[in-house]
PDB file of C-alpha atoms in Angstrom:
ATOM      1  CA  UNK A  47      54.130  76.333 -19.266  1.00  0.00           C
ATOM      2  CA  UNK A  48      51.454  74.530 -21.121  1.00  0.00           C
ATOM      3  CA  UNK A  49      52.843  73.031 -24.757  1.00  0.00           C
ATOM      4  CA  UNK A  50      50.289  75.219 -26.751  1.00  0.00           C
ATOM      5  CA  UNK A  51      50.967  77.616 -29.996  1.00  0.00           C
ATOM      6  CA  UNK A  52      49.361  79.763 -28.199  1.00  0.00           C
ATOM      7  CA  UNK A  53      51.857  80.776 -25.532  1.00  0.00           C
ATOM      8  CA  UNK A  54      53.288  84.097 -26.494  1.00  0.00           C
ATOM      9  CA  UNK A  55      56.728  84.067 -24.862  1.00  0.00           C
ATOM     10  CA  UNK A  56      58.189  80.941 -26.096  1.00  0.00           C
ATOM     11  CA  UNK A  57      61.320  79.844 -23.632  1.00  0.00           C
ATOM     12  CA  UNK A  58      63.127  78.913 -26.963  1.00  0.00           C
ATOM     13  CA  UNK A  59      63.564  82.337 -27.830  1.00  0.00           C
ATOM     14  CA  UNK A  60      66.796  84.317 -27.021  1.00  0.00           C
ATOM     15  CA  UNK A  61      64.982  87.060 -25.301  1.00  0.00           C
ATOM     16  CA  UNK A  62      63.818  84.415 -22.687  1.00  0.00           C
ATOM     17  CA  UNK A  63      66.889  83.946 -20.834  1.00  0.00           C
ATOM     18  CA  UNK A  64      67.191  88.037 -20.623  1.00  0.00           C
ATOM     19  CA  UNK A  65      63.433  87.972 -19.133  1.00  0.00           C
ATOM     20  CA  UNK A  66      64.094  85.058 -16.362  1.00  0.00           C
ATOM     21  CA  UNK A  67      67.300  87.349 -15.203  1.00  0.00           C
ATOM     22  CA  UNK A  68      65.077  90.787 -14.772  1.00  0.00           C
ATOM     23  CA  UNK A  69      62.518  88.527 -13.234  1.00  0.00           C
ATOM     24  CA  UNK A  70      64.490  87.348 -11.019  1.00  0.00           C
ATOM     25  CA  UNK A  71      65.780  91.230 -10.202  1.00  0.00           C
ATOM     26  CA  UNK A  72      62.286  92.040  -9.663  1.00  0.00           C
ATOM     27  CA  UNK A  73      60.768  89.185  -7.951  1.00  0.00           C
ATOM     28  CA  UNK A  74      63.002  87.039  -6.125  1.00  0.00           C
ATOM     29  CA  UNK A  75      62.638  89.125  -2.573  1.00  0.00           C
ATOM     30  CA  UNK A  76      59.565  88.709  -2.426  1.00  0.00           C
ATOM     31  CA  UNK A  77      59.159  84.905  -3.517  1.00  0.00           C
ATOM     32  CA  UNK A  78      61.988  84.265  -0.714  1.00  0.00           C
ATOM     33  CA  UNK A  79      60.833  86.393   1.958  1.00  0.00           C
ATOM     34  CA  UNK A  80      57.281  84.196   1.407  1.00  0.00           C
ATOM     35  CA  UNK A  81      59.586  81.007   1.766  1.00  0.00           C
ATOM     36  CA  UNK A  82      61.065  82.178   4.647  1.00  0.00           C
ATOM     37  CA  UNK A  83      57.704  83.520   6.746  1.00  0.00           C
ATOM     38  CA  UNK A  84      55.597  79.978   4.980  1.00  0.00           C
ATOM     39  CA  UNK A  85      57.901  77.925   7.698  1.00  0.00           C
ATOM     40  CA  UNK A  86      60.062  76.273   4.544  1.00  0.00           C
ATOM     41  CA  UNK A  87      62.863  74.339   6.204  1.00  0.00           C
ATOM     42  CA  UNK A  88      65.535  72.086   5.822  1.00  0.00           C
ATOM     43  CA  UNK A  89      64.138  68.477   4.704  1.00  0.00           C
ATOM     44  CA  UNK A  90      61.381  69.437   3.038  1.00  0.00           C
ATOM     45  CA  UNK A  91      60.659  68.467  -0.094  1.00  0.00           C
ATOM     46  CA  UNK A  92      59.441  71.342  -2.619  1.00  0.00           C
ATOM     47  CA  UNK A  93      57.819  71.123  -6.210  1.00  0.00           C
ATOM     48  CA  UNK A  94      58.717  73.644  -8.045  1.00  0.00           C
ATOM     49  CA  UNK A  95      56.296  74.431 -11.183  1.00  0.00           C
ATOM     50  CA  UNK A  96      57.084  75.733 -14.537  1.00  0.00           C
ATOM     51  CA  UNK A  97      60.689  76.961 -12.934  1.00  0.00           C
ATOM     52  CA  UNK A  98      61.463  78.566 -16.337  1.00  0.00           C
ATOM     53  CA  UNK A  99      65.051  79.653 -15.154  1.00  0.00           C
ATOM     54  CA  UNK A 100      67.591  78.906 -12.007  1.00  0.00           C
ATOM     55  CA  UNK A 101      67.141  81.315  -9.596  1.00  0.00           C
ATOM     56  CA  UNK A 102      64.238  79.852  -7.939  1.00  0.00           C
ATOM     57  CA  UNK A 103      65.652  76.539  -7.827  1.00  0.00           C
ATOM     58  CA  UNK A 104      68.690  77.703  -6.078  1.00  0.00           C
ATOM     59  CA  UNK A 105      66.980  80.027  -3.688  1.00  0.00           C
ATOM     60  CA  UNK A 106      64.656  76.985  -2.451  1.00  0.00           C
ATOM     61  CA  UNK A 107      67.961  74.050  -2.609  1.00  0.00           C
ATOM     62  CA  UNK A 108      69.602  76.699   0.253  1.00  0.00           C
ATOM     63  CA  UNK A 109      66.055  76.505   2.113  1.00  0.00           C
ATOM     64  CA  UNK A 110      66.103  72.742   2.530  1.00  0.00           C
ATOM     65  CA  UNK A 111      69.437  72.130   2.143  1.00  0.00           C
ATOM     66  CA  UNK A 112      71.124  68.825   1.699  1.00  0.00           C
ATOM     67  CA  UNK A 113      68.269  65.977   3.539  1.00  0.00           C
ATOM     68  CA  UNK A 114      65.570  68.261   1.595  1.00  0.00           C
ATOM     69  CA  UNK A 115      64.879  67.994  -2.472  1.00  0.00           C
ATOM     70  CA  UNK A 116      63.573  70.494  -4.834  1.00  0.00           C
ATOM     71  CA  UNK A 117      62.013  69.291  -8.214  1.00  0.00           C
ATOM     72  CA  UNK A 118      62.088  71.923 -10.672  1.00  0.00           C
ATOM     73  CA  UNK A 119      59.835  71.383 -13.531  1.00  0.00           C
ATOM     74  CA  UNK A 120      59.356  73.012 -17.111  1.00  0.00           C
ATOM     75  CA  UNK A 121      57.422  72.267 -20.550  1.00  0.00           C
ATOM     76  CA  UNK A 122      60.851  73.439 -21.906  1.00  0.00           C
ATOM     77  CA  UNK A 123      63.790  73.064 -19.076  1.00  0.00           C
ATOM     78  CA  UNK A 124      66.553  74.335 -21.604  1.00  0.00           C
ATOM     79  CA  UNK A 125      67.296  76.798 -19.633  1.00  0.00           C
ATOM     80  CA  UNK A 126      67.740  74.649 -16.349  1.00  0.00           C
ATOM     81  CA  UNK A 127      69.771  71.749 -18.394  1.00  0.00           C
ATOM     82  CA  UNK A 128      73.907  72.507 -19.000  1.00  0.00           C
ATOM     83  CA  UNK A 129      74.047  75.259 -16.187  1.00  0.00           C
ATOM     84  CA  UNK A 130      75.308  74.238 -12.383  1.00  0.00           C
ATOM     85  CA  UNK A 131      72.457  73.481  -9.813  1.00  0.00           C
ATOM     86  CA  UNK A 132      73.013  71.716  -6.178  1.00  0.00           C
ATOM     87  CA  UNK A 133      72.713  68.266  -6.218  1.00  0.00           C
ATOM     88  CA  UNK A 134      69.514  68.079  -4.489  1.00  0.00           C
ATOM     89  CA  UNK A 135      67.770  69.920  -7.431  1.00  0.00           C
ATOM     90  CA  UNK A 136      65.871  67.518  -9.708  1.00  0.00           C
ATOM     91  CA  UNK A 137      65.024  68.966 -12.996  1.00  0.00           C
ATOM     92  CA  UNK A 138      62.382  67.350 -15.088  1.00  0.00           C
ATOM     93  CA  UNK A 139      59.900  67.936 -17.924  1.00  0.00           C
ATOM     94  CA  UNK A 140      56.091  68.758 -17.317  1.00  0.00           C
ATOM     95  CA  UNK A 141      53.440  70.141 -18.545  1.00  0.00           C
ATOM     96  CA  UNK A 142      51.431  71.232 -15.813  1.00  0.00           C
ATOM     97  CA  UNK A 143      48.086  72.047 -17.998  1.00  0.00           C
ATOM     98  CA  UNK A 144      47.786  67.890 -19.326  1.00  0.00           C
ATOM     99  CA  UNK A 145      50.607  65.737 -17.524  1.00  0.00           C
ATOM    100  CA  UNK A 146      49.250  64.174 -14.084  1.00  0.00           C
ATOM    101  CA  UNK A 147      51.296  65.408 -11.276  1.00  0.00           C
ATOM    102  CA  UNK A 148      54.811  63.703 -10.169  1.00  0.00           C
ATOM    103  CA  UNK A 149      54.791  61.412  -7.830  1.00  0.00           C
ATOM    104  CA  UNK A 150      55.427  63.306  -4.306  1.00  0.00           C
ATOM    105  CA  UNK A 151      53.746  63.764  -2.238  1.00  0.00           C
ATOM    106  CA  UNK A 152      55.699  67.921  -1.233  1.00  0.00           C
ATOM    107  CA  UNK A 153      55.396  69.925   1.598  1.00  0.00           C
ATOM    108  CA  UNK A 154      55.402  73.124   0.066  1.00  0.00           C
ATOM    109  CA  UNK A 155      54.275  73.787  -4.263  1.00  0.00           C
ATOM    110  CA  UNK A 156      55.300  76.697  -5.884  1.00  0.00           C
ATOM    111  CA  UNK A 157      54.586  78.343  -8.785  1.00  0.00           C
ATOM    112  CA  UNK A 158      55.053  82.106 -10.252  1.00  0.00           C
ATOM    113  CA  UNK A 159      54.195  83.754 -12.917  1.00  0.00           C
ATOM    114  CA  UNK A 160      53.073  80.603 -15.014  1.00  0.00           C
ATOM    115  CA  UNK A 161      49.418  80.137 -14.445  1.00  0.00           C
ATOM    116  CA  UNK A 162      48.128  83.080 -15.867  1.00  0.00           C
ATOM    117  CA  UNK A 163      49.475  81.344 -19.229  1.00  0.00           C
ATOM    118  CA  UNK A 164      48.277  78.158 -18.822  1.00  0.00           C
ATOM    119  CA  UNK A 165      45.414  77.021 -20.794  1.00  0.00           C
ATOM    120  CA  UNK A 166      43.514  74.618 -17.892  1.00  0.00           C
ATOM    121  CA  UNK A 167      44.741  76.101 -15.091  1.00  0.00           C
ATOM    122  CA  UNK A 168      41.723  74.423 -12.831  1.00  0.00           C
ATOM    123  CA  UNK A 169      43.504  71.162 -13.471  1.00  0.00           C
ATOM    124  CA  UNK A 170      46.972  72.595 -13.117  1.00  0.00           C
ATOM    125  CA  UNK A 171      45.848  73.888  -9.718  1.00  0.00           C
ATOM    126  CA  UNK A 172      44.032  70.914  -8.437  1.00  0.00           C
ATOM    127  CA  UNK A 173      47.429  68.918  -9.444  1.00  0.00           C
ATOM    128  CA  UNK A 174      49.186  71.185  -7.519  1.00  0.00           C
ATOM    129  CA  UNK A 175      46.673  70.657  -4.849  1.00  0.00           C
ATOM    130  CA  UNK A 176      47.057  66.569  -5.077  1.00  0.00           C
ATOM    131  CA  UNK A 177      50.955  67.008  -4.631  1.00  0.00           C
ATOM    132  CA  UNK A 178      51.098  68.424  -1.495  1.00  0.00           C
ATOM    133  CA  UNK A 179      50.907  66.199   1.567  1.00  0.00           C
ATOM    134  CA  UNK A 180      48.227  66.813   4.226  1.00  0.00           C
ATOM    135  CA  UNK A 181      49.375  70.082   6.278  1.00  0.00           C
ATOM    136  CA  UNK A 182      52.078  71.162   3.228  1.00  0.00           C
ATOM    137  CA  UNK A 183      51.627  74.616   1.814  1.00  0.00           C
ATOM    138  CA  UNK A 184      50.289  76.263  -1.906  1.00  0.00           C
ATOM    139  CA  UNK A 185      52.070  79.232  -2.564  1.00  0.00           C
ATOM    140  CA  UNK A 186      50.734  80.851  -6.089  1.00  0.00           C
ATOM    141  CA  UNK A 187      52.075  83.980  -7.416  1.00  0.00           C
ATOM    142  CA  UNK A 188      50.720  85.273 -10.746  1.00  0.00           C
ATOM    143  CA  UNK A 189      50.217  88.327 -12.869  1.00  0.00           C
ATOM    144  CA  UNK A 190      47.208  90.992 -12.961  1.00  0.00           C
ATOM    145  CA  UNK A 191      47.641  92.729 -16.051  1.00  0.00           C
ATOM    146  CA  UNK A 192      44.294  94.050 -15.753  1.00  0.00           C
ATOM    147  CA  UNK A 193      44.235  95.503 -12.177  1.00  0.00           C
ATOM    148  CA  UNK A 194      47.050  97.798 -13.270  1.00  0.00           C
ATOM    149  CA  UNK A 195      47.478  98.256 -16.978  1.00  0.00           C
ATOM    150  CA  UNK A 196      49.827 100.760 -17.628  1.00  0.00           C
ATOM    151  CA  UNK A 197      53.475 100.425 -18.536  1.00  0.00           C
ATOM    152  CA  UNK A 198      54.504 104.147 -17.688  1.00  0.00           C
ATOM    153  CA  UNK A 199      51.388 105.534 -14.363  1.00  0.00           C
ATOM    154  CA  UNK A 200      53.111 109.101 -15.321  1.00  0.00           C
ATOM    155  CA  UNK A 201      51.411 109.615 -18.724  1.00  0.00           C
ATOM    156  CA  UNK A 202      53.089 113.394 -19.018  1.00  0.00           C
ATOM    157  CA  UNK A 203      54.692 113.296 -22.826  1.00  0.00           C
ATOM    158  CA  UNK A 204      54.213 111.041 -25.828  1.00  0.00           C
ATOM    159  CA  UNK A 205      57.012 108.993 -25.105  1.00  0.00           C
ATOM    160  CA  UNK A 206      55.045 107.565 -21.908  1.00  0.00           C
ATOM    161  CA  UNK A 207      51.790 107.428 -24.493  1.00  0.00           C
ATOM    162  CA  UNK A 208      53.571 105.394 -27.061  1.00  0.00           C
ATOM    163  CA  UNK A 209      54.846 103.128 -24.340  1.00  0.00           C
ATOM    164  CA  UNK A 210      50.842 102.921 -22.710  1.00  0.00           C
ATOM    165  CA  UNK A 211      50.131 101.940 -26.248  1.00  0.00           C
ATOM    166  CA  UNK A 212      52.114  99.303 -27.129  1.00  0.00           C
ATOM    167  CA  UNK A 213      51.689  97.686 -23.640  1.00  0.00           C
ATOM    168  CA  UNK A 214      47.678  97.653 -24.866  1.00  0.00           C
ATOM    169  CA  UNK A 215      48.423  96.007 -27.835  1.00  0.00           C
ATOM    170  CA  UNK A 216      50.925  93.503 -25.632  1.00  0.00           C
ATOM    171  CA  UNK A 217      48.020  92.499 -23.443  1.00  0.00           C
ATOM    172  CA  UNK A 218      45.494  91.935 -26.540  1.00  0.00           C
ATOM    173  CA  UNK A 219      47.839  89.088 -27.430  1.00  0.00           C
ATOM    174  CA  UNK A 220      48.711  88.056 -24.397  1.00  0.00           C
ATOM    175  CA  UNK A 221      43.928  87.954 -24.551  1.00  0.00           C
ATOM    176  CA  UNK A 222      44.381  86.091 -27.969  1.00  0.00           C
ATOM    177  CA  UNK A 223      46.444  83.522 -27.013  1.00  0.00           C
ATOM    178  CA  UNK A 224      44.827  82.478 -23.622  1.00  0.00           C
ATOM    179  CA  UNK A 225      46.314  84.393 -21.087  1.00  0.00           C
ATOM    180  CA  UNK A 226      43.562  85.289 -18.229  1.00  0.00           C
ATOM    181  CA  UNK A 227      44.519  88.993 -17.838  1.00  0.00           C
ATOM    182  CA  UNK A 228      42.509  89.159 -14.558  1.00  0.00           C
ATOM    183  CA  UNK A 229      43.680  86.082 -12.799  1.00  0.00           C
ATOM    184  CA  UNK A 230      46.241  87.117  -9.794  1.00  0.00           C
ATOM    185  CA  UNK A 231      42.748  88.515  -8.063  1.00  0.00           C
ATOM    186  CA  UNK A 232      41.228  85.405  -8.422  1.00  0.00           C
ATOM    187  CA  UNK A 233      44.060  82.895  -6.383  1.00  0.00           C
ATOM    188  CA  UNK A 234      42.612  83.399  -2.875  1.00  0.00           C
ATOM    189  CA  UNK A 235      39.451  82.395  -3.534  1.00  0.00           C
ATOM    190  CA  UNK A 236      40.456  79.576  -6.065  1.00  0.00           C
ATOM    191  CA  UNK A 237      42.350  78.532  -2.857  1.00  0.00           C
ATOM    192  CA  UNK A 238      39.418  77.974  -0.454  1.00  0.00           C
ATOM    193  CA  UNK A 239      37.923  76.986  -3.178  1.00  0.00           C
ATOM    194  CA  UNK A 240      39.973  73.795  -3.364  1.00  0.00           C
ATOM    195  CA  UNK A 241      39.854  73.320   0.528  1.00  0.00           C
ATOM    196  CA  UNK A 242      42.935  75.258   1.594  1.00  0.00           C
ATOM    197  CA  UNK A 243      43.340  77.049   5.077  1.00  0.00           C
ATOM    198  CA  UNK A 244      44.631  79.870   6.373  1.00  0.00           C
ATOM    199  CA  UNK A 245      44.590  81.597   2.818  1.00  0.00           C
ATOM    200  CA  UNK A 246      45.771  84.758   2.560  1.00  0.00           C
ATOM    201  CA  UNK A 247      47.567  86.695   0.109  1.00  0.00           C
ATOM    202  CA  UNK A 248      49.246  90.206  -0.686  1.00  0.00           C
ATOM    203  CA  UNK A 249      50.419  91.941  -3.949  1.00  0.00           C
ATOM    204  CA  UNK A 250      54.200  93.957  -4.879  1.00  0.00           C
ATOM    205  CA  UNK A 251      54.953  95.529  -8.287  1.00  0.00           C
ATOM    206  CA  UNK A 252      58.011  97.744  -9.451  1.00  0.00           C
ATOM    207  CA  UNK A 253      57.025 101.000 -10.702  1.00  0.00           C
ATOM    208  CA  UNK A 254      60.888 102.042 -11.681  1.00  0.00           C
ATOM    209  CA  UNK A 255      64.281  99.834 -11.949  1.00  0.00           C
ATOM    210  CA  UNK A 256      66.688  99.119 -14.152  1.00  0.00           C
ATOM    211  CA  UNK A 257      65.571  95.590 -14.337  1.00  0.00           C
ATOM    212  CA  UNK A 258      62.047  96.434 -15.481  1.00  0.00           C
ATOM    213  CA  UNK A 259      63.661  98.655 -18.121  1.00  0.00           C
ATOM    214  CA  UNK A 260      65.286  95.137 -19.387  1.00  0.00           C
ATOM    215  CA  UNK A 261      62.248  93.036 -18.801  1.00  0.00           C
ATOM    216  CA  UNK A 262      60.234  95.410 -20.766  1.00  0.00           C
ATOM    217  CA  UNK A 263      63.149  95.809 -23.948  1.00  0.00           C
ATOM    218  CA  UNK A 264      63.678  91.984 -23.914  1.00  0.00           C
ATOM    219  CA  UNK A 265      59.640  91.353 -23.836  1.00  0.00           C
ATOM    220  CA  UNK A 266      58.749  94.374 -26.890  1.00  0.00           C
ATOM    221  CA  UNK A 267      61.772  92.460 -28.506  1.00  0.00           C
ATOM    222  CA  UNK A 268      60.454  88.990 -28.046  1.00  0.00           C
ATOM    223  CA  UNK A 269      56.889  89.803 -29.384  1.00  0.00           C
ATOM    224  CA  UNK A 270      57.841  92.364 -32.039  1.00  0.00           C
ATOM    225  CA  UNK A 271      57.070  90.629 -35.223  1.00  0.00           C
ATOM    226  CA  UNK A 272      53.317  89.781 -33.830  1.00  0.00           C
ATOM    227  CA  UNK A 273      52.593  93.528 -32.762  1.00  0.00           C
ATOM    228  CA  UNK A 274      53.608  94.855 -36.180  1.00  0.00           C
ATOM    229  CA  UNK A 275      51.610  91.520 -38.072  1.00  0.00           C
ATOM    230  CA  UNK A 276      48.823  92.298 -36.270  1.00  0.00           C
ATOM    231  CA  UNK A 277      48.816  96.323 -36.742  1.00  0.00           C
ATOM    232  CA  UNK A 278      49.204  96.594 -33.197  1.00  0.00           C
ATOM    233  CA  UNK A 279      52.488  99.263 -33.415  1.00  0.00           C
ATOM    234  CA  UNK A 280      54.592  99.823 -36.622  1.00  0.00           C
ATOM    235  CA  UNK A 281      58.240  99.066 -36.974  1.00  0.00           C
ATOM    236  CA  UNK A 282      59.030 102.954 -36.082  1.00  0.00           C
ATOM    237  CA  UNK A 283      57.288 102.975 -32.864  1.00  0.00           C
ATOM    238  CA  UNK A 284      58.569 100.317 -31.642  1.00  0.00           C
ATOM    239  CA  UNK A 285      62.119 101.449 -32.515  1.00  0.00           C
ATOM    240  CA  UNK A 286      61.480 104.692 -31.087  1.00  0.00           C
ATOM    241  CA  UNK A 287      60.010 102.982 -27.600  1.00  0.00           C
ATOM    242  CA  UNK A 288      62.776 100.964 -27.156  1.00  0.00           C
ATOM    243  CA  UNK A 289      65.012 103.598 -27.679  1.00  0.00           C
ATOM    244  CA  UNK A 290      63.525 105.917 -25.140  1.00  0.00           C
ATOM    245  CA  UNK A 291      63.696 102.570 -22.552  1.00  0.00           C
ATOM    246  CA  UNK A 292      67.073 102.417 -23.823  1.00  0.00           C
ATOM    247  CA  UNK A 293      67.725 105.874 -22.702  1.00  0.00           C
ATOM    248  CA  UNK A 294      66.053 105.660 -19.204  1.00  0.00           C
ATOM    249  CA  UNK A 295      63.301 108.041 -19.439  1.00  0.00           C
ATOM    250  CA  UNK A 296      60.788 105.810 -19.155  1.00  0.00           C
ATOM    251  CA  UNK A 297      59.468 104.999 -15.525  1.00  0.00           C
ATOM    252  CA  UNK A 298      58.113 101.594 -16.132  1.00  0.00           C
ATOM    253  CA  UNK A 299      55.947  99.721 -13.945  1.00  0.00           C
ATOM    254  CA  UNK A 300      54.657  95.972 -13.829  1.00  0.00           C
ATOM    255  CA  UNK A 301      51.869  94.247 -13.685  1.00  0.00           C
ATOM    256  CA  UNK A 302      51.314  93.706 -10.373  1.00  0.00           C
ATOM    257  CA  UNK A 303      52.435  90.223  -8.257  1.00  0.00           C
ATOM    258  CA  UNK A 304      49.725  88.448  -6.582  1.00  0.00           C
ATOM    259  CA  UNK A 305      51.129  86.490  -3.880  1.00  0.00           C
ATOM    260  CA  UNK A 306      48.463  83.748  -2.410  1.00  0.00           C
ATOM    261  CA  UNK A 307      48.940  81.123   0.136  1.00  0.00           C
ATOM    262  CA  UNK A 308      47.359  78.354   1.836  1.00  0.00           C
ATOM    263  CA  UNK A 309      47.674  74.842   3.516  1.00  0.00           C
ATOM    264  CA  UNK A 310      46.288  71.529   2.911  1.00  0.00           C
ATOM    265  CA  UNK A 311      44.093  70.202   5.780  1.00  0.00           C
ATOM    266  CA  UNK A 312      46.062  67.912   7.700  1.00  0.00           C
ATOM    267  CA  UNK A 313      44.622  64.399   8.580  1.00  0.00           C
ATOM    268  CA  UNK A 314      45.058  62.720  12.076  1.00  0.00           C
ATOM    269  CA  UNK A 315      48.385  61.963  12.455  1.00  0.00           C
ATOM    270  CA  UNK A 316      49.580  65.528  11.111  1.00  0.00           C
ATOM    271  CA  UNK A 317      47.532  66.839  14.063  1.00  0.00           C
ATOM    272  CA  UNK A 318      49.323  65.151  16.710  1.00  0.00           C
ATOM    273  CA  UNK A 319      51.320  67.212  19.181  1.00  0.00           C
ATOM    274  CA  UNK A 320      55.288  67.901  17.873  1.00  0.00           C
ATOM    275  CA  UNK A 321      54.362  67.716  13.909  1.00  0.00           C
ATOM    276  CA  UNK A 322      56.749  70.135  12.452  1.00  0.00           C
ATOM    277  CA  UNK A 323      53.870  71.177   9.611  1.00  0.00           C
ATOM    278  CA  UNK A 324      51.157  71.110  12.650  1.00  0.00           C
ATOM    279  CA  UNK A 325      52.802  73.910  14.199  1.00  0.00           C
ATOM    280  CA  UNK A 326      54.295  76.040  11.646  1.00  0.00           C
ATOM    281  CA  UNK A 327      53.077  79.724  11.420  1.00  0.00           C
ATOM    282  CA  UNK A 328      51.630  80.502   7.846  1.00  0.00           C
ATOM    283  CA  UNK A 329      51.043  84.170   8.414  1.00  0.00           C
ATOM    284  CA  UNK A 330      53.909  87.303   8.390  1.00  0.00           C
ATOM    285  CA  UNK A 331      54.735  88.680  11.983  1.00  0.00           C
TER     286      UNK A 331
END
């Protein structure tokens, strides 16, 4: 994540670590399955990009295994620091936004769910872009809160209005500090855009489960004292929201998951006959 005062869901906060677990819940089949079908595969070296907390980490150090490396990288890695990780997991400070991209160069870049909050994210993408080798894959996966807006889809009773509420007044911060609430549309084009191949890219979002009931208590938490500052929800609604999450009658939904993909043109000598990243299939059979 970028160093900026504007970033709403500050990693230092307690709340974080209960976010990066129901994230994980949510998200992490569909991250791996893209790892799997992307062709990544033992020796290959992987940036990972604003990691935030372990479970990506781990999922791509099983990928590559031992001859492969995985660089996990974080504006604030405190929650990848004191905790067990394979040896071939390299965890290091960055601020994607500003800092110029470590050395590599990767065969595959990942990133979720952290450029929507970055302030440049051109440059963060293009350093993405300049990490990979010729013929290594960009997978991006960010956030649309705008091409699906709603926190409960079954608006039936006011407990499902108060919720649609207060995730309106969640996404005008999430506006006021940066956040482009419309970007996970935008990746496969940004992608060609930069020169990438074979783009494609699909979309997955939760619409009931116990973890988004603990993403979404953990998030209201997190941001409480800037809804109520800026008249966005009193003190009562919010208690009586999280109590009806609390209480699981709330079928909450996600913004939706853009998934987008593509690979870096290969030079000459990727092209020649038996290069692993030549031949590997980029798209889902």
């Amino acid at each position: 994540m970028t160093e900026d005062k504007g970033y709403l869901l500050d990693n230092r906060q307690t709340e974080a670590g209960e976010r990066f677990d129901a994230l994980a819940e949510l998200f992490d089949a569909t991250t791996f399955r893209h790892f799997d079908a992307l062709g990544l595969a033992p020796g290959d070296g992987v940036w990972e990009v604003g990691a935030g907390g372990t479970s990506v980490p781990r999922g791509l150090a099983e990928r590559v295994g031992p001859d492969g490396r995985v660089l996990a990288t974080d504006l604030d890695t405190g929650w990848l620091t004191g905790v067990f990780l394979p040896p071939n997991v390299e965890v290091r400070r960055h601020d994607v936004g500003q800092d110029e991209a470590p050395s590599g160069p990767f065969d595959f870049v990942h990133a979720r769910l952290v450029l929507v909050h970055v302030k440049d994210r051109d440059r963060a993408l293009r350093a993405m872009l300049g990490a990979l080798r010729p013929g290594g894959i960009l997978l991006v996966e960010d956030a649309d809160p705008a091409l699906q807006p709603l926190l409960c889809l079954d608006e039936y009773g006011p407990e499902q209005e108060r919720a649609n509420r207060l995730r309106r007044g969640f996404r005008a911060l999430l506006a006021e500090r940066g956040a482009d609430l419309s970007y996970g549309r935008k990746l496969p084009r940004l992608l060609r855009e930069l020169g990438l191949e074979q783009v494609e890219a699909d979309a997955y979002f939760p619409v009931a489960s116990p973890a988004g009931a603990v993403l979404e208590a953990a998030t209201v938490r997190q941001v409480r004292d800037q809804l109520v500052q800026r008249g966005l929800a009193s003190d009562d609604e919010i208690e009586r929201h999280l109590a009806s999450v609390a209480a699981g009658r709330l079928d909450l939904a996600t913004s939706p998951m853009i998934s987008a993909w593509g690979r870096r043109p290969a030079d000459a000598s990727d092209r020649r006959p038996g290069g692993r990243r030549a031949q590997a299939a980029v798209s889902y059979v």
